PDB file of C-alpha atoms in Angstrom:
ATOM      1  CA  UNK A   1      10.401-190.787  -2.241  1.00  0.00           C
ATOM      2  CA  UNK A   2       8.341-193.153  -4.386  1.00  0.00           C
ATOM      3  CA  UNK A   3       6.851-192.836  -7.841  1.00  0.00           C
ATOM      4  CA  UNK A   4       3.411-193.588  -6.388  1.00  0.00           C
ATOM      5  CA  UNK A   5       3.407-190.286  -4.524  1.00  0.00           C
ATOM      6  CA  UNK A   6       4.341-188.283  -7.573  1.00  0.00           C
ATOM      7  CA  UNK A   7       7.562-186.677  -8.649  1.00  0.00           C
ATOM      8  CA  UNK A   8       9.174-183.859  -6.639  1.00  0.00           C
ATOM      9  CA  UNK A   9       8.878-180.330  -7.930  1.00  0.00           C
ATOM     10  CA  UNK A  10      12.064-178.800  -9.395  1.00  0.00           C
ATOM     11  CA  UNK A  11      11.767-175.841  -6.983  1.00  0.00           C
ATOM     12  CA  UNK A  12      11.140-177.346  -3.531  1.00  0.00           C
ATOM     13  CA  UNK A  13      11.797-181.091  -3.948  1.00  0.00           C
ATOM     14  CA  UNK A  14       8.885-182.143  -1.757  1.00  0.00           C
ATOM     15  CA  UNK A  15       6.359-184.964  -2.132  1.00  0.00           C
ATOM     16  CA  UNK A  16       2.680-184.338  -2.574  1.00  0.00           C
ATOM     17  CA  UNK A  17      -0.334-186.553  -1.808  1.00  0.00           C
ATOM     18  CA  UNK A  18      -2.968-184.354  -3.416  1.00  0.00           C
ATOM     19  CA  UNK A  19      -3.950-185.440  -6.940  1.00  0.00           C
ATOM     20  CA  UNK A  20      -5.246-182.490  -8.919  1.00  0.00           C
ATOM     21  CA  UNK A  21      -6.102-184.162 -12.229  1.00  0.00           C
ATOM     22  CA  UNK A  22      -5.391-187.017 -14.619  1.00  0.00           C
ATOM     23  CA  UNK A  23      -4.914-186.816 -18.380  1.00  0.00           C
ATOM     24  CA  UNK A  24      -3.623-188.853 -21.310  1.00  0.00           C
ATOM     25  CA  UNK A  25      -0.220-188.182 -22.776  1.00  0.00           C
ATOM     26  CA  UNK A  26       1.001-189.383 -26.188  1.00  0.00           C
ATOM     27  CA  UNK A  27       4.726-189.897 -26.786  1.00  0.00           C
ATOM     28  CA  UNK A  28       6.480-190.747 -30.051  1.00  0.00           C
ATOM     29  CA  UNK A  29       8.975-193.567 -29.535  1.00  0.00           C
ATOM     30  CA  UNK A  30      11.613-195.189 -31.748  1.00  0.00           C
ATOM     31  CA  UNK A  31      10.308-197.367 -34.576  1.00  0.00           C
ATOM     32  CA  UNK A  32       9.622-201.035 -33.860  1.00  0.00           C
ATOM     33  CA  UNK A  33       9.794-203.525 -36.708  1.00  0.00           C
ATOM     34  CA  UNK A  34       9.984-200.737 -39.276  1.00  0.00           C
ATOM     35  CA  UNK A  35       6.765-199.119 -38.026  1.00  0.00           C
ATOM     36  CA  UNK A  36       6.298-195.861 -36.107  1.00  0.00           C
ATOM     37  CA  UNK A  37       5.566-196.410 -32.429  1.00  0.00           C
ATOM     38  CA  UNK A  38       3.551-194.248 -30.050  1.00  0.00           C
ATOM     39  CA  UNK A  39       3.178-194.621 -26.274  1.00  0.00           C
ATOM     40  CA  UNK A  40      -0.068-193.584 -24.579  1.00  0.00           C
ATOM     41  CA  UNK A  41       0.237-192.792 -20.867  1.00  0.00           C
ATOM     42  CA  UNK A  42      -2.294-191.843 -18.242  1.00  0.00           C
ATOM     43  CA  UNK A  43      -0.434-189.496 -15.932  1.00  0.00           C
ATOM     44  CA  UNK A  44      -1.391-187.630 -12.776  1.00  0.00           C
ATOM     45  CA  UNK A  45      -1.076-183.957 -12.037  1.00  0.00           C
ATOM     46  CA  UNK A  46      -0.366-183.193  -8.390  1.00  0.00           C
ATOM     47  CA  UNK A  47      -1.075-180.041  -6.400  1.00  0.00           C
ATOM     48  CA  UNK A  48       1.625-178.556  -4.208  1.00  0.00           C
ATOM     49  CA  UNK A  49       0.587-178.486  -0.540  1.00  0.00           C
ATOM     50  CA  UNK A  50       2.590-175.364   0.292  1.00  0.00           C
ATOM     51  CA  UNK A  51       0.604-172.130  -0.148  1.00  0.00           C
ATOM     52  CA  UNK A  52       3.784-170.158  -0.867  1.00  0.00           C
ATOM     53  CA  UNK A  53       4.878-172.395  -3.756  1.00  0.00           C
ATOM     54  CA  UNK A  54       4.971-170.457  -7.058  1.00  0.00           C
ATOM     55  CA  UNK A  55       4.211-173.652  -8.998  1.00  0.00           C
ATOM     56  CA  UNK A  56       0.711-174.698  -8.020  1.00  0.00           C
ATOM     57  CA  UNK A  57       0.607-178.024  -9.880  1.00  0.00           C
ATOM     58  CA  UNK A  58       3.110-180.402 -11.422  1.00  0.00           C
ATOM     59  CA  UNK A  59       2.962-183.613 -13.463  1.00  0.00           C
ATOM     60  CA  UNK A  60       4.638-186.864 -12.540  1.00  0.00           C
ATOM     61  CA  UNK A  61       7.466-188.004 -14.814  1.00  0.00           C
ATOM     62  CA  UNK A  62       8.595-191.553 -15.578  1.00  0.00           C
ATOM     63  CA  UNK A  63      12.354-191.938 -15.237  1.00  0.00           C
ATOM     64  CA  UNK A  64      13.983-192.799 -18.548  1.00  0.00           C
ATOM     65  CA  UNK A  65      10.749-192.354 -20.507  1.00  0.00           C
ATOM     66  CA  UNK A  66       9.317-188.854 -20.153  1.00  0.00           C
ATOM     67  CA  UNK A  67      10.532-185.325 -19.533  1.00  0.00           C
ATOM     68  CA  UNK A  68       8.769-181.987 -19.073  1.00  0.00           C
ATOM     69  CA  UNK A  69       6.907-180.644 -22.109  1.00  0.00           C
ATOM     70  CA  UNK A  70       8.237-183.508 -24.211  1.00  0.00           C
ATOM     71  CA  UNK A  71       6.261-185.148 -27.014  1.00  0.00           C
ATOM     72  CA  UNK A  72       8.928-187.755 -27.583  1.00  0.00           C
ATOM     73  CA  UNK A  73      10.210-190.495 -25.362  1.00  0.00           C
ATOM     74  CA  UNK A  74      13.609-189.997 -23.804  1.00  0.00           C
ATOM     75  CA  UNK A  75      15.034-192.688 -26.082  1.00  0.00           C
ATOM     76  CA  UNK A  76      13.816-190.957 -29.247  1.00  0.00           C
ATOM     77  CA  UNK A  77      14.973-187.583 -27.909  1.00  0.00           C
ATOM     78  CA  UNK A  78      18.466-188.990 -27.383  1.00  0.00           C
ATOM     79  CA  UNK A  79      18.403-190.433 -30.911  1.00  0.00           C
ATOM     80  CA  UNK A  80      17.395-187.068 -32.397  1.00  0.00           C
ATOM     81  CA  UNK A  81      20.178-185.344 -30.462  1.00  0.00           C
ATOM     82  CA  UNK A  82      22.777-187.847 -31.674  1.00  0.00           C
ATOM     83  CA  UNK A  83      21.637-187.464 -35.296  1.00  0.00           C
ATOM     84  CA  UNK A  84      21.861-183.696 -34.993  1.00  0.00           C
ATOM     85  CA  UNK A  85      25.369-183.865 -33.560  1.00  0.00           C
ATOM     86  CA  UNK A  86      26.744-186.092 -36.298  1.00  0.00           C
ATOM     87  CA  UNK A  87      24.773-184.992 -39.386  1.00  0.00           C
ATOM     88  CA  UNK A  88      23.350-181.540 -38.505  1.00  0.00           C
ATOM     89  CA  UNK A  89      20.246-180.277 -40.335  1.00  0.00           C
ATOM     90  CA  UNK A  90      19.180-181.555 -43.750  1.00  0.00           C
ATOM     91  CA  UNK A  91      21.206-184.762 -43.807  1.00  0.00           C
ATOM     92  CA  UNK A  92      20.042-185.577 -40.288  1.00  0.00           C
ATOM     93  CA  UNK A  93      16.393-184.965 -41.207  1.00  0.00           C
ATOM     94  CA  UNK A  94      16.682-187.397 -44.133  1.00  0.00           C
ATOM     95  CA  UNK A  95      18.181-190.094 -41.912  1.00  0.00           C
ATOM     96  CA  UNK A  96      15.528-189.512 -39.240  1.00  0.00           C
ATOM     97  CA  UNK A  97      12.794-189.927 -41.870  1.00  0.00           C
ATOM     98  CA  UNK A  98      14.258-193.321 -42.807  1.00  0.00           C
ATOM     99  CA  UNK A  99      14.039-194.255 -39.109  1.00  0.00           C
ATOM    100  CA  UNK A 100      10.339-193.206 -39.048  1.00  0.00           C
ATOM    101  CA  UNK A 101      11.058-190.159 -36.921  1.00  0.00           C
ATOM    102  CA  UNK A 102       9.594-186.961 -38.321  1.00  0.00           C
ATOM    103  CA  UNK A 103      11.867-184.056 -37.464  1.00  0.00           C
ATOM    104  CA  UNK A 104      12.798-180.865 -39.318  1.00  0.00           C
ATOM    105  CA  UNK A 105      16.351-179.631 -39.938  1.00  0.00           C
ATOM    106  CA  UNK A 106      15.734-176.623 -37.693  1.00  0.00           C
ATOM    107  CA  UNK A 107      14.644-178.890 -34.833  1.00  0.00           C
ATOM    108  CA  UNK A 108      17.856-180.887 -35.124  1.00  0.00           C
ATOM    109  CA  UNK A 109      19.957-177.735 -35.049  1.00  0.00           C
ATOM    110  CA  UNK A 110      17.988-176.456 -32.074  1.00  0.00           C
ATOM    111  CA  UNK A 111      18.674-179.686 -30.192  1.00  0.00           C
ATOM    112  CA  UNK A 112      22.392-179.265 -30.850  1.00  0.00           C
ATOM    113  CA  UNK A 113      22.281-175.650 -29.624  1.00  0.00           C
ATOM    114  CA  UNK A 114      20.573-176.730 -26.403  1.00  0.00           C
ATOM    115  CA  UNK A 115      23.306-179.213 -25.534  1.00  0.00           C
ATOM    116  CA  UNK A 116      25.206-178.120 -22.426  1.00  0.00           C
ATOM    117  CA  UNK A 117      28.634-176.721 -23.143  1.00  0.00           C
ATOM    118  CA  UNK A 118      31.309-179.054 -21.876  1.00  0.00           C
ATOM    119  CA  UNK A 119      34.537-177.166 -21.231  1.00  0.00           C
ATOM    120  CA  UNK A 120      37.631-179.148 -22.159  1.00  0.00           C
ATOM    121  CA  UNK A 121      39.425-180.794 -19.273  1.00  0.00           C
ATOM    122  CA  UNK A 122      42.726-179.550 -20.656  1.00  0.00           C
ATOM    123  CA  UNK A 123      43.968-177.223 -23.358  1.00  0.00           C
ATOM    124  CA  UNK A 124      44.421-179.128 -26.622  1.00  0.00           C
ATOM    125  CA  UNK A 125      47.979-180.088 -27.443  1.00  0.00           C
ATOM    126  CA  UNK A 126      47.289-180.051 -31.189  1.00  0.00           C
ATOM    127  CA  UNK A 127      44.958-177.139 -31.938  1.00  0.00           C
ATOM    128  CA  UNK A 128      43.174-176.727 -35.260  1.00  0.00           C
ATOM    129  CA  UNK A 129      42.128-173.214 -36.318  1.00  0.00           C
ATOM    130  CA  UNK A 130      39.965-172.201 -39.262  1.00  0.00           C
ATOM    131  CA  UNK A 131      37.424-169.544 -40.146  1.00  0.00           C
ATOM    132  CA  UNK A 132      33.818-170.094 -41.219  1.00  0.00           C
ATOM    133  CA  UNK A 133      31.154-167.824 -42.657  1.00  0.00           C
ATOM    134  CA  UNK A 134      28.214-166.751 -40.523  1.00  0.00           C
ATOM    135  CA  UNK A 135      27.132-164.509 -43.423  1.00  0.00           C
ATOM    136  CA  UNK A 136      29.264-165.119 -46.489  1.00  0.00           C
ATOM    137  CA  UNK A 137      31.219-162.062 -47.500  1.00  0.00           C
ATOM    138  CA  UNK A 138      30.206-160.099 -44.399  1.00  0.00           C
ATOM    139  CA  UNK A 139      30.553-161.891 -41.040  1.00  0.00           C
ATOM    140  CA  UNK A 140      33.093-164.600 -40.231  1.00  0.00           C
ATOM    141  CA  UNK A 141      33.942-166.518 -37.087  1.00  0.00           C
ATOM    142  CA  UNK A 142      36.698-168.882 -35.932  1.00  0.00           C
ATOM    143  CA  UNK A 143      36.289-172.515 -34.928  1.00  0.00           C
ATOM    144  CA  UNK A 144      38.873-174.206 -32.690  1.00  0.00           C
ATOM    145  CA  UNK A 145      39.211-177.991 -32.773  1.00  0.00           C
ATOM    146  CA  UNK A 146      41.195-180.494 -30.748  1.00  0.00           C
ATOM    147  CA  UNK A 147      42.842-182.430 -33.571  1.00  0.00           C
ATOM    148  CA  UNK A 148      43.777-185.440 -31.440  1.00  0.00           C
ATOM    149  CA  UNK A 149      40.211-186.263 -30.366  1.00  0.00           C
ATOM    150  CA  UNK A 150      38.289-184.443 -33.126  1.00  0.00           C
ATOM    151  CA  UNK A 151      36.080-182.344 -30.816  1.00  0.00           C
ATOM    152  CA  UNK A 152      35.189-178.683 -31.175  1.00  0.00           C
ATOM    153  CA  UNK A 153      36.831-176.743 -28.345  1.00  0.00           C
ATOM    154  CA  UNK A 154      35.408-173.257 -28.830  1.00  0.00           C
ATOM    155  CA  UNK A 155      33.916-170.861 -31.378  1.00  0.00           C
ATOM    156  CA  UNK A 156      35.143-167.265 -31.563  1.00  0.00           C
ATOM    157  CA  UNK A 157      32.892-164.429 -32.797  1.00  0.00           C
ATOM    158  CA  UNK A 158      35.389-163.147 -35.400  1.00  0.00           C
ATOM    159  CA  UNK A 159      38.681-164.059 -37.055  1.00  0.00           C
ATOM    160  CA  UNK A 160      40.903-161.238 -35.831  1.00  0.00           C
ATOM    161  CA  UNK A 161      44.310-161.698 -34.285  1.00  0.00           C
ATOM    162  CA  UNK A 162      43.313-159.912 -31.062  1.00  0.00           C
ATOM    163  CA  UNK A 163      40.462-162.327 -30.266  1.00  0.00           C
ATOM    164  CA  UNK A 164      42.541-165.419 -30.988  1.00  0.00           C
ATOM    165  CA  UNK A 165      45.466-164.035 -28.968  1.00  0.00           C
ATOM    166  CA  UNK A 166      43.221-163.493 -25.944  1.00  0.00           C
ATOM    167  CA  UNK A 167      41.924-167.082 -26.216  1.00  0.00           C
ATOM    168  CA  UNK A 168      45.422-168.540 -26.390  1.00  0.00           C
ATOM    169  CA  UNK A 169      46.488-166.541 -23.333  1.00  0.00           C
ATOM    170  CA  UNK A 170      43.501-167.902 -21.379  1.00  0.00           C
ATOM    171  CA  UNK A 171      44.106-171.488 -22.574  1.00  0.00           C
ATOM    172  CA  UNK A 172      47.865-172.124 -22.653  1.00  0.00           C
ATOM    173  CA  UNK A 173      49.356-175.474 -23.560  1.00  0.00           C
ATOM    174  CA  UNK A 174      49.105-175.685 -27.355  1.00  0.00           C
ATOM    175  CA  UNK A 175      52.229-177.320 -28.791  1.00  0.00           C
ATOM    176  CA  UNK A 176      51.128-177.579 -32.446  1.00  0.00           C
ATOM    177  CA  UNK A 177      48.750-175.196 -34.227  1.00  0.00           C
ATOM    178  CA  UNK A 178      47.249-176.428 -37.496  1.00  0.00           C
ATOM    179  CA  UNK A 179      45.911-173.447 -39.469  1.00  0.00           C
ATOM    180  CA  UNK A 180      45.410-171.965 -42.907  1.00  0.00           C
ATOM    181  CA  UNK A 181      47.631-169.269 -44.398  1.00  0.00           C
ATOM    182  CA  UNK A 182      45.826-166.338 -42.759  1.00  0.00           C
ATOM    183  CA  UNK A 183      48.369-163.949 -41.286  1.00  0.00           C
ATOM    184  CA  UNK A 184      46.023-163.003 -38.422  1.00  0.00           C
ATOM    185  CA  UNK A 185      46.184-166.517 -36.942  1.00  0.00           C
ATOM    186  CA  UNK A 186      49.955-166.670 -37.449  1.00  0.00           C
ATOM    187  CA  UNK A 187      50.418-163.360 -35.650  1.00  0.00           C
ATOM    188  CA  UNK A 188      48.259-164.509 -32.732  1.00  0.00           C
ATOM    189  CA  UNK A 189      50.239-167.738 -32.314  1.00  0.00           C
ATOM    190  CA  UNK A 190      53.570-165.890 -32.452  1.00  0.00           C
ATOM    191  CA  UNK A 191      52.320-163.479 -29.778  1.00  0.00           C
ATOM    192  CA  UNK A 192      50.549-165.800 -27.308  1.00  0.00           C
ATOM    193  CA  UNK A 193      52.241-169.162 -27.984  1.00  0.00           C
ATOM    194  CA  UNK A 194      55.707-168.483 -29.402  1.00  0.00           C
ATOM    195  CA  UNK A 195      56.928-172.040 -28.667  1.00  0.00           C
ATOM    196  CA  UNK A 196      54.109-173.688 -30.626  1.00  0.00           C
ATOM    197  CA  UNK A 197      54.861-175.180 -34.027  1.00  0.00           C
ATOM    198  CA  UNK A 198      52.672-173.806 -36.817  1.00  0.00           C
ATOM    199  CA  UNK A 199      51.735-176.174 -39.644  1.00  0.00           C
ATOM    200  CA  UNK A 200      49.361-175.963 -42.599  1.00  0.00           C
ATOM    201  CA  UNK A 201      46.346-178.276 -42.657  1.00  0.00           C
ATOM    202  CA  UNK A 202      45.905-180.726 -45.515  1.00  0.00           C
ATOM    203  CA  UNK A 203      42.886-178.985 -47.058  1.00  0.00           C
ATOM    204  CA  UNK A 204      44.589-175.616 -47.511  1.00  0.00           C
ATOM    205  CA  UNK A 205      47.839-177.308 -48.513  1.00  0.00           C
ATOM    206  CA  UNK A 206      46.094-179.158 -51.350  1.00  0.00           C
ATOM    207  CA  UNK A 207      44.087-176.054 -52.232  1.00  0.00           C
ATOM    208  CA  UNK A 208      47.192-173.896 -52.544  1.00  0.00           C
ATOM    209  CA  UNK A 209      48.957-176.628 -54.517  1.00  0.00           C
ATOM    210  CA  UNK A 210      46.042-176.909 -56.962  1.00  0.00           C
ATOM    211  CA  UNK A 211      45.999-173.150 -57.480  1.00  0.00           C
ATOM    212  CA  UNK A 212      49.749-173.039 -58.084  1.00  0.00           C
ATOM    213  CA  UNK A 213      49.619-175.965 -60.530  1.00  0.00           C
ATOM    214  CA  UNK A 214      46.629-174.409 -62.324  1.00  0.00           C
ATOM    215  CA  UNK A 215      48.444-171.104 -62.823  1.00  0.00           C
ATOM    216  CA  UNK A 216      51.554-172.916 -64.057  1.00  0.00           C
ATOM    217  CA  UNK A 217      49.579-175.015 -66.542  1.00  0.00           C
ATOM    218  CA  UNK A 218      47.716-171.991 -67.873  1.00  0.00           C
ATOM    219  CA  UNK A 219      50.941-170.023 -68.266  1.00  0.00           C
ATOM    220  CA  UNK A 220      52.628-172.888 -70.206  1.00  0.00           C
ATOM    221  CA  UNK A 221      49.647-174.350 -72.020  1.00  0.00           C
ATOM    222  CA  UNK A 222      51.418-173.881 -75.372  1.00  0.00           C
ATOM    223  CA  UNK A 223      54.055-176.387 -74.278  1.00  0.00           C
ATOM    224  CA  UNK A 224      51.400-179.073 -73.850  1.00  0.00           C
ATOM    225  CA  UNK A 225      50.274-179.092 -77.500  1.00  0.00           C
ATOM    226  CA  UNK A 226      51.103-182.267 -79.416  1.00  0.00           C
ATOM    227  CA  UNK A 227      53.982-182.073 -81.921  1.00  0.00           C
ATOM    228  CA  UNK A 228      54.508-184.060 -85.121  1.00  0.00           C
ATOM    229  CA  UNK A 229      57.319-186.582 -85.115  1.00  0.00           C
ATOM    230  CA  UNK A 230      59.075-184.902 -88.027  1.00  0.00           C
ATOM    231  CA  UNK A 231      58.848-181.443 -86.548  1.00  0.00           C
ATOM    232  CA  UNK A 232      62.178-180.462 -85.088  1.00  0.00           C
ATOM    233  CA  UNK A 233      61.588-176.798 -84.623  1.00  0.00           C
ATOM    234  CA  UNK A 234      61.501-175.800 -80.965  1.00  0.00           C
ATOM    235  CA  UNK A 235      58.356-174.316 -79.567  1.00  0.00           C
ATOM    236  CA  UNK A 236      58.666-170.715 -78.567  1.00  0.00           C
ATOM    237  CA  UNK A 237      57.494-170.063 -75.053  1.00  0.00           C
ATOM    238  CA  UNK A 238      55.190-167.120 -74.519  1.00  0.00           C
ATOM    239  CA  UNK A 239      57.083-164.045 -73.478  1.00  0.00           C
ATOM    240  CA  UNK A 240      56.541-162.760 -69.994  1.00  0.00           C
ATOM    241  CA  UNK A 241      54.253-159.777 -69.862  1.00  0.00           C
ATOM    242  CA  UNK A 242      56.175-156.521 -69.647  1.00  0.00           C
ATOM    243  CA  UNK A 243      56.178-154.650 -66.385  1.00  0.00           C
ATOM    244  CA  UNK A 244      53.780-151.736 -66.696  1.00  0.00           C
ATOM    245  CA  UNK A 245      54.929-148.506 -65.168  1.00  0.00           C
ATOM    246  CA  UNK A 246      53.160-145.244 -64.711  1.00  0.00           C
ATOM    247  CA  UNK A 247      50.534-143.624 -62.540  1.00  0.00           C
ATOM    248  CA  UNK A 248      47.994-146.392 -63.070  1.00  0.00           C
ATOM    249  CA  UNK A 249      50.468-149.101 -62.036  1.00  0.00           C
ATOM    250  CA  UNK A 250      51.475-147.126 -58.956  1.00  0.00           C
ATOM    251  CA  UNK A 251      47.825-146.785 -57.924  1.00  0.00           C
ATOM    252  CA  UNK A 252      47.344-150.529 -58.398  1.00  0.00           C
ATOM    253  CA  UNK A 253      50.308-151.361 -56.166  1.00  0.00           C
ATOM    254  CA  UNK A 254      49.172-148.906 -53.508  1.00  0.00           C
ATOM    255  CA  UNK A 255      45.586-150.208 -53.477  1.00  0.00           C
ATOM    256  CA  UNK A 256      46.808-153.836 -53.505  1.00  0.00           C
ATOM    257  CA  UNK A 257      48.994-153.240 -50.457  1.00  0.00           C
ATOM    258  CA  UNK A 258      46.180-151.425 -48.617  1.00  0.00           C
ATOM    259  CA  UNK A 259      43.670-154.210 -49.307  1.00  0.00           C
ATOM    260  CA  UNK A 260      46.010-157.012 -48.215  1.00  0.00           C
ATOM    261  CA  UNK A 261      47.079-155.164 -45.094  1.00  0.00           C
ATOM    262  CA  UNK A 262      43.456-155.102 -43.939  1.00  0.00           C
ATOM    263  CA  UNK A 263      42.264-158.421 -45.438  1.00  0.00           C
ATOM    264  CA  UNK A 264      45.069-160.420 -43.790  1.00  0.00           C
ATOM    265  CA  UNK A 265      43.805-159.206 -40.415  1.00  0.00           C
ATOM    266  CA  UNK A 266      40.428-160.874 -40.999  1.00  0.00           C
ATOM    267  CA  UNK A 267      38.396-157.861 -42.124  1.00  0.00           C
ATOM    268  CA  UNK A 268      35.548-158.723 -44.516  1.00  0.00           C
ATOM    269  CA  UNK A 269      35.727-157.674 -48.154  1.00  0.00           C
ATOM    270  CA  UNK A 270      32.508-155.658 -47.850  1.00  0.00           C
ATOM    271  CA  UNK A 271      34.045-153.578 -45.042  1.00  0.00           C
ATOM    272  CA  UNK A 272      37.276-153.031 -46.976  1.00  0.00           C
ATOM    273  CA  UNK A 273      35.352-151.894 -50.039  1.00  0.00           C
ATOM    274  CA  UNK A 274      33.863-148.977 -48.103  1.00  0.00           C
ATOM    275  CA  UNK A 275      37.200-147.770 -46.719  1.00  0.00           C
ATOM    276  CA  UNK A 276      39.323-147.065 -49.849  1.00  0.00           C
ATOM    277  CA  UNK A 277      36.175-146.407 -51.925  1.00  0.00           C
ATOM    278  CA  UNK A 278      36.841-149.236 -54.357  1.00  0.00           C
ATOM    279  CA  UNK A 279      34.318-151.555 -55.906  1.00  0.00           C
ATOM    280  CA  UNK A 280      33.740-154.806 -54.049  1.00  0.00           C
ATOM    281  CA  UNK A 281      34.740-156.846 -57.122  1.00  0.00           C
ATOM    282  CA  UNK A 282      38.034-154.968 -57.313  1.00  0.00           C
ATOM    283  CA  UNK A 283      38.708-155.584 -53.630  1.00  0.00           C
ATOM    284  CA  UNK A 284      37.912-159.281 -54.065  1.00  0.00           C
ATOM    285  CA  UNK A 285      40.264-159.478 -57.070  1.00  0.00           C
ATOM    286  CA  UNK A 286      43.089-157.942 -55.023  1.00  0.00           C
ATOM    287  CA  UNK A 287      42.386-160.067 -51.943  1.00  0.00           C
ATOM    288  CA  UNK A 288      42.341-163.392 -53.820  1.00  0.00           C
ATOM    289  CA  UNK A 289      45.583-162.721 -55.729  1.00  0.00           C
ATOM    290  CA  UNK A 290      48.950-163.852 -54.410  1.00  0.00           C
ATOM    291  CA  UNK A 291      51.120-161.038 -55.820  1.00  0.00           C
ATOM    292  CA  UNK A 292      50.446-157.695 -57.411  1.00  0.00           C
ATOM    293  CA  UNK A 293      51.873-158.925 -60.728  1.00  0.00           C
ATOM    294  CA  UNK A 294      49.083-161.541 -60.931  1.00  0.00           C
ATOM    295  CA  UNK A 295      46.314-158.950 -60.735  1.00  0.00           C
ATOM    296  CA  UNK A 296      44.491-159.020 -64.090  1.00  0.00           C
ATOM    297  CA  UNK A 297      44.632-155.774 -65.989  1.00  0.00           C
ATOM    298  CA  UNK A 298      41.343-153.868 -66.189  1.00  0.00           C
ATOM    299  CA  UNK A 299      39.772-153.356 -69.607  1.00  0.00           C
ATOM    300  CA  UNK A 300      40.895-150.203 -71.487  1.00  0.00           C
ATOM    301  CA  UNK A 301      38.764-147.159 -71.017  1.00  0.00           C
ATOM    302  CA  UNK A 302      36.556-145.991 -73.824  1.00  0.00           C
ATOM    303  CA  UNK A 303      37.502-142.730 -75.438  1.00  0.00           C
TER     304      UNK A 303
END
């Protein structure tokens, strides 16, 4: 099979000697000397000699230069794909513009989506687990990463314990699971991979530490005020807030427990707000609080 006789059709893989037409084709190539480059080709369109062929005509392709329906050279297409993989949409579009390659953020993302899925050759030994927002506050998914090589292994449609448990049962072999403090992921690992060691990732570890330090500093901010050298009187620490009892406090504890029981399983705040008939802001305040004592008291009702 030679290039002179045209390229084989993707359906039958046969040569053709019948030239149907010729036309000019313009391809955008990588920049040369800081200037945009375009390649003009005169290509042939061949006619299939088999009457039963569903594709009547086909165009010859140049190996390593052209591909079907492409307006870029293969080299520029590979460059666009690499930029999309490493920088994604907007950042990748800005870098491509500096390389004299006009491409939109959506095109870069589309190139990444069209990449063939490469299943891992083995289950990752060190597995990273974290959630991400498909629609913030409503729909969340789970991304799984091989920590040792830094590649994305899989993406799960939600962040529930059942879905992650099923994935771990289908892909055994994880020895270390690096996750956040979500109880749904912890429950899945205990169920499907009981021998795996669970550790907290650095981001959530620093995030939790910053929150704890911030609460401590706010609670003892009076101790940080500067004192005069001749002042020997000790500084009185603010008294701890009294424990509030009564029907209102009981309702708060009950609603707090109900919200955390559902939120820790990966259910979105918007969904939880419709179940106990509480306002979404109230559900968010309960969900983002460590203990029920830290829940801020609501303003007094007007009489």
